[in-house]
Short mmCIF file of C-alpha atoms and ligand atoms in Angstrom, two decimals:
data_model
loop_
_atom_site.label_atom_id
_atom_site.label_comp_id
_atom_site.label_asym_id
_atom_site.label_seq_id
_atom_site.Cartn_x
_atom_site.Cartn_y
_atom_site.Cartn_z
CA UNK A 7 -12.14 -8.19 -9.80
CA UNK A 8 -14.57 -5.71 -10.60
CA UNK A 9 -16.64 -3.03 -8.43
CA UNK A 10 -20.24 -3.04 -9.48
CA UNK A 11 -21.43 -0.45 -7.22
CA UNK A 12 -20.41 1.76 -4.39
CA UNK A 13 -22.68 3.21 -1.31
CA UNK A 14 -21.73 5.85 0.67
CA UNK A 15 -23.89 7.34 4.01
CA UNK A 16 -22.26 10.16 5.84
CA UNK A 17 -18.67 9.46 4.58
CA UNK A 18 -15.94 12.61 4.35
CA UNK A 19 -18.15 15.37 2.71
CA UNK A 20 -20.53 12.78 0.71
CA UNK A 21 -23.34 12.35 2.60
CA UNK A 22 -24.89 10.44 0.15
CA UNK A 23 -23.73 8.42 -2.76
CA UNK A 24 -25.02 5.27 -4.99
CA UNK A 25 -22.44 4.86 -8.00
CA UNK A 26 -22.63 2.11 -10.24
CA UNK A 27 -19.68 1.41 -11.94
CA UNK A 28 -18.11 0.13 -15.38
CA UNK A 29 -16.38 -2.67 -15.62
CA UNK A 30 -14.06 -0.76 -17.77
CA UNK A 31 -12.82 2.36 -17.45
CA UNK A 32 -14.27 4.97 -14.90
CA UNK A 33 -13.74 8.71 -15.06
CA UNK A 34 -14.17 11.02 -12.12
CA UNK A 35 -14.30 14.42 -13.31
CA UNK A 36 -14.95 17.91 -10.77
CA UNK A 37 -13.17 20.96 -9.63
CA UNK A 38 -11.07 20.50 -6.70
CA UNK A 39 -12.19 19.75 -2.98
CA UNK A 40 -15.25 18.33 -4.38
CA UNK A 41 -15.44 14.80 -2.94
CA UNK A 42 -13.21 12.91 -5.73
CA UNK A 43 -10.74 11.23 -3.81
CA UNK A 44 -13.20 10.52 -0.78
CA UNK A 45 -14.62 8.28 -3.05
CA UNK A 46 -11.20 6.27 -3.69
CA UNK A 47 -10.46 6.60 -0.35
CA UNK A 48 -13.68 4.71 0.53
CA UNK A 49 -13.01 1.44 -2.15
CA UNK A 50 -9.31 1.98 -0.75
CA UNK A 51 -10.44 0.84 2.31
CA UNK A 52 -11.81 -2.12 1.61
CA UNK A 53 -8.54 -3.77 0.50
CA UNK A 54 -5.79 -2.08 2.45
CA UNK A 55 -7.82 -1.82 5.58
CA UNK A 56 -6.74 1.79 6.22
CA UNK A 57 -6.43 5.11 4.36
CA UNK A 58 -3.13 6.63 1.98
CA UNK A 59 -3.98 9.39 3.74
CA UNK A 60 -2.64 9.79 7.56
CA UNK A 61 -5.61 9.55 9.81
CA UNK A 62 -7.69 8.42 12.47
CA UNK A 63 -11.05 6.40 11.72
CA UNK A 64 -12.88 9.10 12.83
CA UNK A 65 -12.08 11.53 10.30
CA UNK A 66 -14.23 9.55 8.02
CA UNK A 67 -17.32 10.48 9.68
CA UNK A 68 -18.79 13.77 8.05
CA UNK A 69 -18.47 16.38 9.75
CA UNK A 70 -21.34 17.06 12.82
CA UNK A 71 -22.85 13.23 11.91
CA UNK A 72 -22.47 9.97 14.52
CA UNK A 73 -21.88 7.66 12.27
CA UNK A 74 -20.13 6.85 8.12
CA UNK A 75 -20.89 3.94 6.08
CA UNK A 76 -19.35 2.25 3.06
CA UNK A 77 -20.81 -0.64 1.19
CA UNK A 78 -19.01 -2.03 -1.61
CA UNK A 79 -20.64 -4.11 -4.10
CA UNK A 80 -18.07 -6.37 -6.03
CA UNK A 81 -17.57 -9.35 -8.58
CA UNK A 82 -14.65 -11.62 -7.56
CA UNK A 83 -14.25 -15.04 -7.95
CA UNK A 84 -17.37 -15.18 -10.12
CA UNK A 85 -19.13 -14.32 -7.21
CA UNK A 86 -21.20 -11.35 -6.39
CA UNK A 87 -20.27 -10.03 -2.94
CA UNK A 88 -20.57 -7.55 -0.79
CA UNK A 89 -18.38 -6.22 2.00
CA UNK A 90 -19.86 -3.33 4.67
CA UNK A 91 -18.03 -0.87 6.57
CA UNK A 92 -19.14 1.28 9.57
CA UNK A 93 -17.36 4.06 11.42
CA UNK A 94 -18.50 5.39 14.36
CA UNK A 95 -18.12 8.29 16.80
CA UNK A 96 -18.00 6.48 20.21
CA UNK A 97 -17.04 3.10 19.25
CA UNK A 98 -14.88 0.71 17.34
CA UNK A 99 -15.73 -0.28 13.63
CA UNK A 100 -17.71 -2.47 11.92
CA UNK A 101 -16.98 -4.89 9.20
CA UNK A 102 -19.18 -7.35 7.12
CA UNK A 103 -18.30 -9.83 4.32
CA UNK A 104 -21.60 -11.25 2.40
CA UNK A 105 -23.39 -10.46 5.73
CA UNK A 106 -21.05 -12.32 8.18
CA UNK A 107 -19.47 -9.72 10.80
CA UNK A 108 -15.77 -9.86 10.86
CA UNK A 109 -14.22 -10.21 13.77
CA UNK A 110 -10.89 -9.01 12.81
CA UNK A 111 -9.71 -6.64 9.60
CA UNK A 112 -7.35 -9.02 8.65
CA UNK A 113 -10.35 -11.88 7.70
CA UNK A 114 -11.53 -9.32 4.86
CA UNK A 115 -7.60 -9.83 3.01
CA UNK A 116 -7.76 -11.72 -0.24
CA UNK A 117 -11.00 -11.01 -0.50
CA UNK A 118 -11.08 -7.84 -2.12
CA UNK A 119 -7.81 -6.36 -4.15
CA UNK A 120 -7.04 -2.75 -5.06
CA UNK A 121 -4.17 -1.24 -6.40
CA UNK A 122 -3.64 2.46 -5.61
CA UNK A 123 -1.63 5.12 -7.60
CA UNK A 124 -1.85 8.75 -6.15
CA UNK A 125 0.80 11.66 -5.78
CA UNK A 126 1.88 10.57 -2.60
CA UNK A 127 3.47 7.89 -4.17
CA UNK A 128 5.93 10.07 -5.31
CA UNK A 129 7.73 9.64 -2.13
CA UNK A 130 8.36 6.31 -2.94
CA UNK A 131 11.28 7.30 -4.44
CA UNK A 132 12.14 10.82 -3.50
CA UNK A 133 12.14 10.40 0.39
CA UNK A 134 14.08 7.64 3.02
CA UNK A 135 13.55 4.25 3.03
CA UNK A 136 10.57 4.13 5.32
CA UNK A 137 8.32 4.79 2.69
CA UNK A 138 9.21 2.14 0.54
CA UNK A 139 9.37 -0.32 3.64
CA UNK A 140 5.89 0.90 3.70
CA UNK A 141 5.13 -0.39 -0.14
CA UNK A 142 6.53 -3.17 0.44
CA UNK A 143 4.77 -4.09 3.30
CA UNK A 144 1.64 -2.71 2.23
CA UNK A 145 1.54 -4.79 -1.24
CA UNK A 146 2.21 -8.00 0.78
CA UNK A 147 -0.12 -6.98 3.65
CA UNK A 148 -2.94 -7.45 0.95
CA UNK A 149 -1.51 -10.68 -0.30
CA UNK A 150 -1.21 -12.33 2.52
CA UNK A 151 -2.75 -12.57 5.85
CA UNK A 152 0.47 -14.77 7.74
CA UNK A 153 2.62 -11.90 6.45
CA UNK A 154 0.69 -9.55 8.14
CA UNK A 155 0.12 -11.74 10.77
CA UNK A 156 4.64 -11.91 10.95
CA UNK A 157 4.66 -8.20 10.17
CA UNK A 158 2.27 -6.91 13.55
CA UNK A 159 4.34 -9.51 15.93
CA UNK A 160 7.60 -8.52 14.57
CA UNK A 161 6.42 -4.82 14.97
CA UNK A 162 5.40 -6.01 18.84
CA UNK A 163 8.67 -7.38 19.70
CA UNK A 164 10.92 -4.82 18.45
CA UNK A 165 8.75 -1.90 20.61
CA UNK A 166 9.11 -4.14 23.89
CA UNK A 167 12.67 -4.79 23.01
CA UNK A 168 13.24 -0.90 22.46
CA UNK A 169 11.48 -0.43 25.37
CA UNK A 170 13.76 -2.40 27.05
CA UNK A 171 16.97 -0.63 25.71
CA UNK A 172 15.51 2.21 27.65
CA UNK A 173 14.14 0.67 31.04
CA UNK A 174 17.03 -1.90 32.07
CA UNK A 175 20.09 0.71 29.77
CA UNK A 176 21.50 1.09 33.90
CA UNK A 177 21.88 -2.54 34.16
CA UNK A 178 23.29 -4.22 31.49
CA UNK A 179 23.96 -7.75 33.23
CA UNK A 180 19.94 -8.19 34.01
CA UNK A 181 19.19 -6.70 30.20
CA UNK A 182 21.24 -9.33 28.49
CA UNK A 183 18.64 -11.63 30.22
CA UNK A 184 15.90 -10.48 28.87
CA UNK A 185 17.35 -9.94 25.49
CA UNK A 186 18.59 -14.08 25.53
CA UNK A 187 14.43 -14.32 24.92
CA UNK A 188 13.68 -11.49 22.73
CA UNK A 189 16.45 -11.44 20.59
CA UNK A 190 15.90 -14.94 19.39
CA UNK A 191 12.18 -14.60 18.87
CA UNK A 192 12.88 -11.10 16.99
CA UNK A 193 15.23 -12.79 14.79
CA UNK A 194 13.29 -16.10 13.73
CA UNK A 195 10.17 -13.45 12.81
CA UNK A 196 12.34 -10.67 11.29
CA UNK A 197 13.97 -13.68 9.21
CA UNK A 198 10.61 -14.88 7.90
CA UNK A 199 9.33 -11.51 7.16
CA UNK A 200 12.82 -10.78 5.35
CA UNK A 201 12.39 -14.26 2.97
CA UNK A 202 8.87 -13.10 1.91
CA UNK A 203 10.05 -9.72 1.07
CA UNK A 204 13.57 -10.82 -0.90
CA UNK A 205 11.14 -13.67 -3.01
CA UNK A 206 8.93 -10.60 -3.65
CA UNK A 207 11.08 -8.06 -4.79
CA UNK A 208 12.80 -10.39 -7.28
CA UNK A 209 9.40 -11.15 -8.56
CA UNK A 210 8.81 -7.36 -8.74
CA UNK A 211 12.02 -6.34 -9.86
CA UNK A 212 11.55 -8.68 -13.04
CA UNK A 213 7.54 -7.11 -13.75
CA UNK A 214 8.74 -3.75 -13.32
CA UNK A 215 11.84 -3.88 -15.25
CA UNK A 216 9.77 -4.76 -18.32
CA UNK A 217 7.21 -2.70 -18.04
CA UNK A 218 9.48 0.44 -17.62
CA UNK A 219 11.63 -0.76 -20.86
CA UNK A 220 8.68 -0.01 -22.40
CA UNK A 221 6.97 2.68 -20.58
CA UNK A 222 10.27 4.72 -21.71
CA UNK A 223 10.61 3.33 -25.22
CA UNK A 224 13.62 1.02 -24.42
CA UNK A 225 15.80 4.04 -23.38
CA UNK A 226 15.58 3.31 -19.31
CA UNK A 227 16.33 0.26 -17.40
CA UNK A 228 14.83 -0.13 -13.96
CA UNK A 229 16.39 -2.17 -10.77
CA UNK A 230 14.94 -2.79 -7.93
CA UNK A 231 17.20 -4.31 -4.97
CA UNK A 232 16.18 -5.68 -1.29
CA UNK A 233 19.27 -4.15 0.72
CA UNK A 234 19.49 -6.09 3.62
CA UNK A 235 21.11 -8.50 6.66
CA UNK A 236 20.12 -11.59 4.62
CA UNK A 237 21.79 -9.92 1.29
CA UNK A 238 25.30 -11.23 2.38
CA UNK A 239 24.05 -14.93 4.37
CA UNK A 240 26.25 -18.06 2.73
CA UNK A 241 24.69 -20.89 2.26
CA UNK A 242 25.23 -22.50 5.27
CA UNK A 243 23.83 -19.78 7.41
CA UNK A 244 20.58 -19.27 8.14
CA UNK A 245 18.83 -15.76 8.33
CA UNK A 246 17.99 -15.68 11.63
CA UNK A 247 21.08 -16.60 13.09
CA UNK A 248 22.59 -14.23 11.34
CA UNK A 249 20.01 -11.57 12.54
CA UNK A 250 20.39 -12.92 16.10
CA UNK A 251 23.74 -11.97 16.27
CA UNK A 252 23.61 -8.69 14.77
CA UNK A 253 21.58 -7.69 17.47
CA UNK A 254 24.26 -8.80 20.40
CA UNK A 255 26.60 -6.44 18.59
CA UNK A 256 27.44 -2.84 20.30
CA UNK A 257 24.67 -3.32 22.90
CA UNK A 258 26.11 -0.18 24.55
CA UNK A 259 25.66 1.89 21.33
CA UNK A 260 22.56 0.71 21.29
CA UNK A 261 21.36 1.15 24.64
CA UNK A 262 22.66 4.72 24.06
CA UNK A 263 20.54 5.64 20.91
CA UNK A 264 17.56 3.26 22.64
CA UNK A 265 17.53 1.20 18.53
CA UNK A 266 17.60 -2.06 17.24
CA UNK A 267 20.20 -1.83 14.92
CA UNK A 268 19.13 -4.56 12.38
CA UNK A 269 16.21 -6.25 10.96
CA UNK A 270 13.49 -5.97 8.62
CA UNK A 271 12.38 -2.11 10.01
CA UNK A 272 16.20 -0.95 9.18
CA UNK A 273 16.02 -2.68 5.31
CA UNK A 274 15.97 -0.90 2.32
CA UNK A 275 14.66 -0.82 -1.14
CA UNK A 276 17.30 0.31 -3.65
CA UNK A 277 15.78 1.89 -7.01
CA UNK A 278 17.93 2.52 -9.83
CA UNK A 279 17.22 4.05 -13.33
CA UNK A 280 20.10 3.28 -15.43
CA UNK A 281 22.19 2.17 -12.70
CA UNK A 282 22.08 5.45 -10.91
CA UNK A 283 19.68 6.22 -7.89
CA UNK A 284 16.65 7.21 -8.82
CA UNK A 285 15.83 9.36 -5.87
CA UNK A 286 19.00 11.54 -6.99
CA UNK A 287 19.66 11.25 -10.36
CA UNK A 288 16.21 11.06 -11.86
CA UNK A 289 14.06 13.73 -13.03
CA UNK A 290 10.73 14.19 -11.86
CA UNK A 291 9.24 12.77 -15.13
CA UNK A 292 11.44 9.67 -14.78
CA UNK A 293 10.61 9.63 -11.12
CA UNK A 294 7.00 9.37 -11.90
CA UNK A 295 7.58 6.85 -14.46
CA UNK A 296 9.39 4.61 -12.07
CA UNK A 297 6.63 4.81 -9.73
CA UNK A 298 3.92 4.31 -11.65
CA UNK A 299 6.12 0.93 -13.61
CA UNK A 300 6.46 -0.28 -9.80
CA UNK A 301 2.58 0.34 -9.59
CA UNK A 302 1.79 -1.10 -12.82
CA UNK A 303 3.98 -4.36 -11.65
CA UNK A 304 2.50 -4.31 -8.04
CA UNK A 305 -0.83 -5.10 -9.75
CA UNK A 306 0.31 -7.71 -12.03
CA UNK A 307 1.91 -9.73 -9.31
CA UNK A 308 -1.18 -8.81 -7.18
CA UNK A 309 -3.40 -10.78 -10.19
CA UNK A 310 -0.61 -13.59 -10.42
CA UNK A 311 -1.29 -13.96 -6.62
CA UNK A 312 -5.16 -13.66 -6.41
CA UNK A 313 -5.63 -15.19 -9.09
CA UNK A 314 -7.94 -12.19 -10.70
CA UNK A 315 -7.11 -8.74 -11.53
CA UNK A 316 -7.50 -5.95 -8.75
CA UNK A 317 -9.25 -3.33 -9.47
CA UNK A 318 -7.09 0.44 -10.42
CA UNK A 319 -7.44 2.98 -8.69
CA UNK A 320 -5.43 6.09 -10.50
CA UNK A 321 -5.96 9.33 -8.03
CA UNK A 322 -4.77 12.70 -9.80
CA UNK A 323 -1.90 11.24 -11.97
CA UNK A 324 -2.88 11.20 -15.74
CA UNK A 325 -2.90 15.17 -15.77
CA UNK A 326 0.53 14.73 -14.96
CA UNK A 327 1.51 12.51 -17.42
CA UNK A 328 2.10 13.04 -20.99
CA UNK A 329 0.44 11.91 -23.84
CA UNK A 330 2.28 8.86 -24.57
CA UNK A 331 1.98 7.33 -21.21
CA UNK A 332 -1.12 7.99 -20.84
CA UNK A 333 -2.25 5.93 -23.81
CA UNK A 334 0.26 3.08 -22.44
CA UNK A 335 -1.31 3.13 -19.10
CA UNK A 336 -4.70 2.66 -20.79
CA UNK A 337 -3.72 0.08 -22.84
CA UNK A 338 -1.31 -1.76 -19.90
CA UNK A 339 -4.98 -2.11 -18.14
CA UNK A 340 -7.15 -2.69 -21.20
CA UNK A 341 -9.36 -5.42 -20.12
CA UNK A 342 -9.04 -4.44 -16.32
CA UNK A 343 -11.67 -2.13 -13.89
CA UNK A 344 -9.52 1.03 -13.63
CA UNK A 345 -10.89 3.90 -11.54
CA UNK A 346 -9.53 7.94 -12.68
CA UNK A 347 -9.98 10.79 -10.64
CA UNK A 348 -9.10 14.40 -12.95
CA UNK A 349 -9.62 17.85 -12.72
CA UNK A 350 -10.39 18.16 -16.68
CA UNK A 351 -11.71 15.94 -19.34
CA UNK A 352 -8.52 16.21 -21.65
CA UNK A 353 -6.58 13.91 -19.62
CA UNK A 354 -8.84 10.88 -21.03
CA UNK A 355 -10.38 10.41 -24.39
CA UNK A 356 -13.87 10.53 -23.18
CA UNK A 357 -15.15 8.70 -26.24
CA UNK A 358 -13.83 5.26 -24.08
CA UNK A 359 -15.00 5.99 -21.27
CA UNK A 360 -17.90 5.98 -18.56
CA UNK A 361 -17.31 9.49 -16.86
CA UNK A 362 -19.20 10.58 -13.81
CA UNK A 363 -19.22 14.62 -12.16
CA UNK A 364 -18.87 15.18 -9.03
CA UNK A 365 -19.61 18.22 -7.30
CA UNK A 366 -19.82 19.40 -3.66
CA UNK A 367 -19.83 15.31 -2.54
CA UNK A 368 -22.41 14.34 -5.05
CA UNK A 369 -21.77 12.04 -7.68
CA UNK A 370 -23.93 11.84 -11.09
CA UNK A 371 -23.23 10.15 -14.31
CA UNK A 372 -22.38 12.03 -17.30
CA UNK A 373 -24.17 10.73 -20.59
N1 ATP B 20 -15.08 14.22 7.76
C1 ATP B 20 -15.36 15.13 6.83
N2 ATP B 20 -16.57 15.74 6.79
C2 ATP B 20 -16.85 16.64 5.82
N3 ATP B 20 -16.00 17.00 4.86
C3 ATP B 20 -14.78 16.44 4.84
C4 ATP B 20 -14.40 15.46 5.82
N4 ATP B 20 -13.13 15.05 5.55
C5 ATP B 20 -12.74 15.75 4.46
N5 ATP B 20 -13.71 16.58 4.01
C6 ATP B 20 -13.70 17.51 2.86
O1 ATP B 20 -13.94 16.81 1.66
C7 ATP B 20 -13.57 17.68 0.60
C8 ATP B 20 -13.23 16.91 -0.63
O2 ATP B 20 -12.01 16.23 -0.46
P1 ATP B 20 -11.32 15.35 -1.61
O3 ATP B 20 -9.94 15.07 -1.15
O4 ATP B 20 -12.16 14.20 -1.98
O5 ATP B 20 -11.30 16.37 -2.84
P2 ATP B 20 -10.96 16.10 -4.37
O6 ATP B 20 -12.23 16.19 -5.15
O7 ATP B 20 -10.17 14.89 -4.52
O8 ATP B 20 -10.10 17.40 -4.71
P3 ATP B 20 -8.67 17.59 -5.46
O9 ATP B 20 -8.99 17.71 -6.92
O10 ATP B 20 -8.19 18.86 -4.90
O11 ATP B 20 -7.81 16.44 -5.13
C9 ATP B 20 -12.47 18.56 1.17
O12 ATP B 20 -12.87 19.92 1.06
C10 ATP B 20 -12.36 18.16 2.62
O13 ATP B 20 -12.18 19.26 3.48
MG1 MG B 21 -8.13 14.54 -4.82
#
């Protein structure tokens, strides 16, 4: 998958831009606040459907304009394509594929495929779980649209059964009513959305595993593990009925603390470097290195999925990286459309490279 060329009208603090790209390797060089990760941000959009970055759609309209646009220009499939985005003040977006509106966001998945590395990231393994329920979710979100589709009804049953918890907490005779319903339904769509994630991270675990073995010259060894319900199900139980009657447990416990005290939104991802938890044991280089090996792998099962590469998108992190991963990273992608934002041109041989400046939101090619 390749981006040929990206337009941008009003969007952040670029209130114009036409970039066309390499199929290679792209460098985005330019002091800070200058309009680098806008641009990311933007192609970002088009295949996660919302921003790394914590916001409402608004925000993406520049500052005193009505309206933003965004129109990516892309090979996939050995097709040329192009996919068109439009945020506005007073009403809801806009989204094209090839000209056709799109009724909802999640027509445009599969379509277009980016992976994203940026310091945020590093939560992924120093902060709680959420985050990496967030990964996880996120990198199967873009796979596929039925586990998104699972994903926003589980999300909808668990709020009305919290709700629930709260509203009918007096009476617990009429809540076990309602919960006869909503427990069952909760459990048969937590237990899908559990399978897909336990297939995945086994898939990951194995692609990131090898790629850290040799991102850290043999001397580190990687595990990833889905901590979960489902972990300890025999063989003659199923999932959800396991689920189903975790969630009749304690119900005064859990009327007290208003929770649902199992399912997919309580699961865990357990990363280990050597055996040992990475978010305590490791040190912020190896930290980094098992984020960006969990990266690297995301986008390798991505292109097993897709069938085609996604496209790299590597905000801010080769400055942080020595010398020797650096060149790895490069060569991991060789062959691939890899996107770098950087402060300063040491962080990439430039000789390899198509480099652009940017400056005050406007982009222009270096030669
Ligand atoms: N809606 C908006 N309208 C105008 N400007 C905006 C809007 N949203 C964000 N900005 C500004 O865009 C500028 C550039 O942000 P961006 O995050 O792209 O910088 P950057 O080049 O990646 O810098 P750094 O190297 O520090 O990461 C910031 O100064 C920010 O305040
Ligand atoms: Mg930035």
């Amino acid at each position: 998958m390749v981006v040929e060329r990206l337009q941008l009208e009003n969007f952040r603090n670029i209130s114009y831009a036409d970039v066309q790209l390499d199929p290679h390797i792209n460098v985005f060089l330019g002091k800070n606040a200058q309009g680098k990760t806008n641009f990311i941000e933007a192609i970002w959009l088009f295949s996660a459907l919302k921003s790394f970055r914590a916001v409402k759609e608004t925000d993406f309209i520049r500052f005193g304009e009505e309206k933003a646009s965004a129109i990516l220009s892309f090979k996939a499939f050995e097709r040329s394509q192009t996919a068109k985005m439009e945020f506005f003040k007073e009403k809801k977006k806009e989204l094209t594929l090839n000209g056709a509106p799109l009724e909802k966001m999640s027509q445009m998945v599969g379509n277009f495929c980016a992976v994203l590395f940026s310091p945020v990231h590093l939560q992924l393994i120093t902060e709680g779980p959420a985050g990496r329920r967030r990964f996880l979710d996120l990198a199967l979100c873009q796979l596929s649209s039925r586990y998104l589709t699972l994903l926003t009804e589980y999300n909808r049953i668990l709020r009305q059964r919290n709700a629930a918890l709260k509203l009918y907490g007096g009476n617990l005779q009429k809540l076990k009513g309602l919960l006869e319903v909503w427990d069952l339904r909760l459990a048969q769509c937590g237990a899908k959305v559990m399978e897909i994630r336990s297939r995945y991270i086994k898939d990951l675990q194995q692609q990131a595993c090898e790629i850290h073995r040799q991102l850290s010259s043999q001397k580190e060894e990687l595990t990833l593990r889905y901590v979960s319900v489902c972990e300890n199900v025999g063989e003659e139980e199923d999932i959800a009925s396991v689920l189903e009657k975790r969630l009749k447990q304690k119900l005064e416990e859990q009327v007290r603390f208003g929770i649902t005290p199992a399912g997919p939104h309580r699961d865990e991802l357990d990363v280990r470097l050597n055996g040992r938890a990475a978010k305590l044991y490791a040190s912020q280089g190896q930290q980094r290195s098992a984020v960006l090996s969990l990266k690297l792998a995301e986008g390798d099962l991505a292109g097993r999925k897709i069938g085609e590469s996604p496209v790299y998108l590597l905000d801010d992190v080769m400055s942080e990286l020595d010398e020797t991963r650096r060149s790895f990273i490069l060569e991991k992608l060789c062959g691939r459309q890899v996107l770098i934002t950087c402060c300063d041109d040491r962080a990439v041989d430039s000789a390899r490279v198509c480099s652009f400046g940017v400056e005050n939101g406007i982009f222009s090619k270096n030669l």
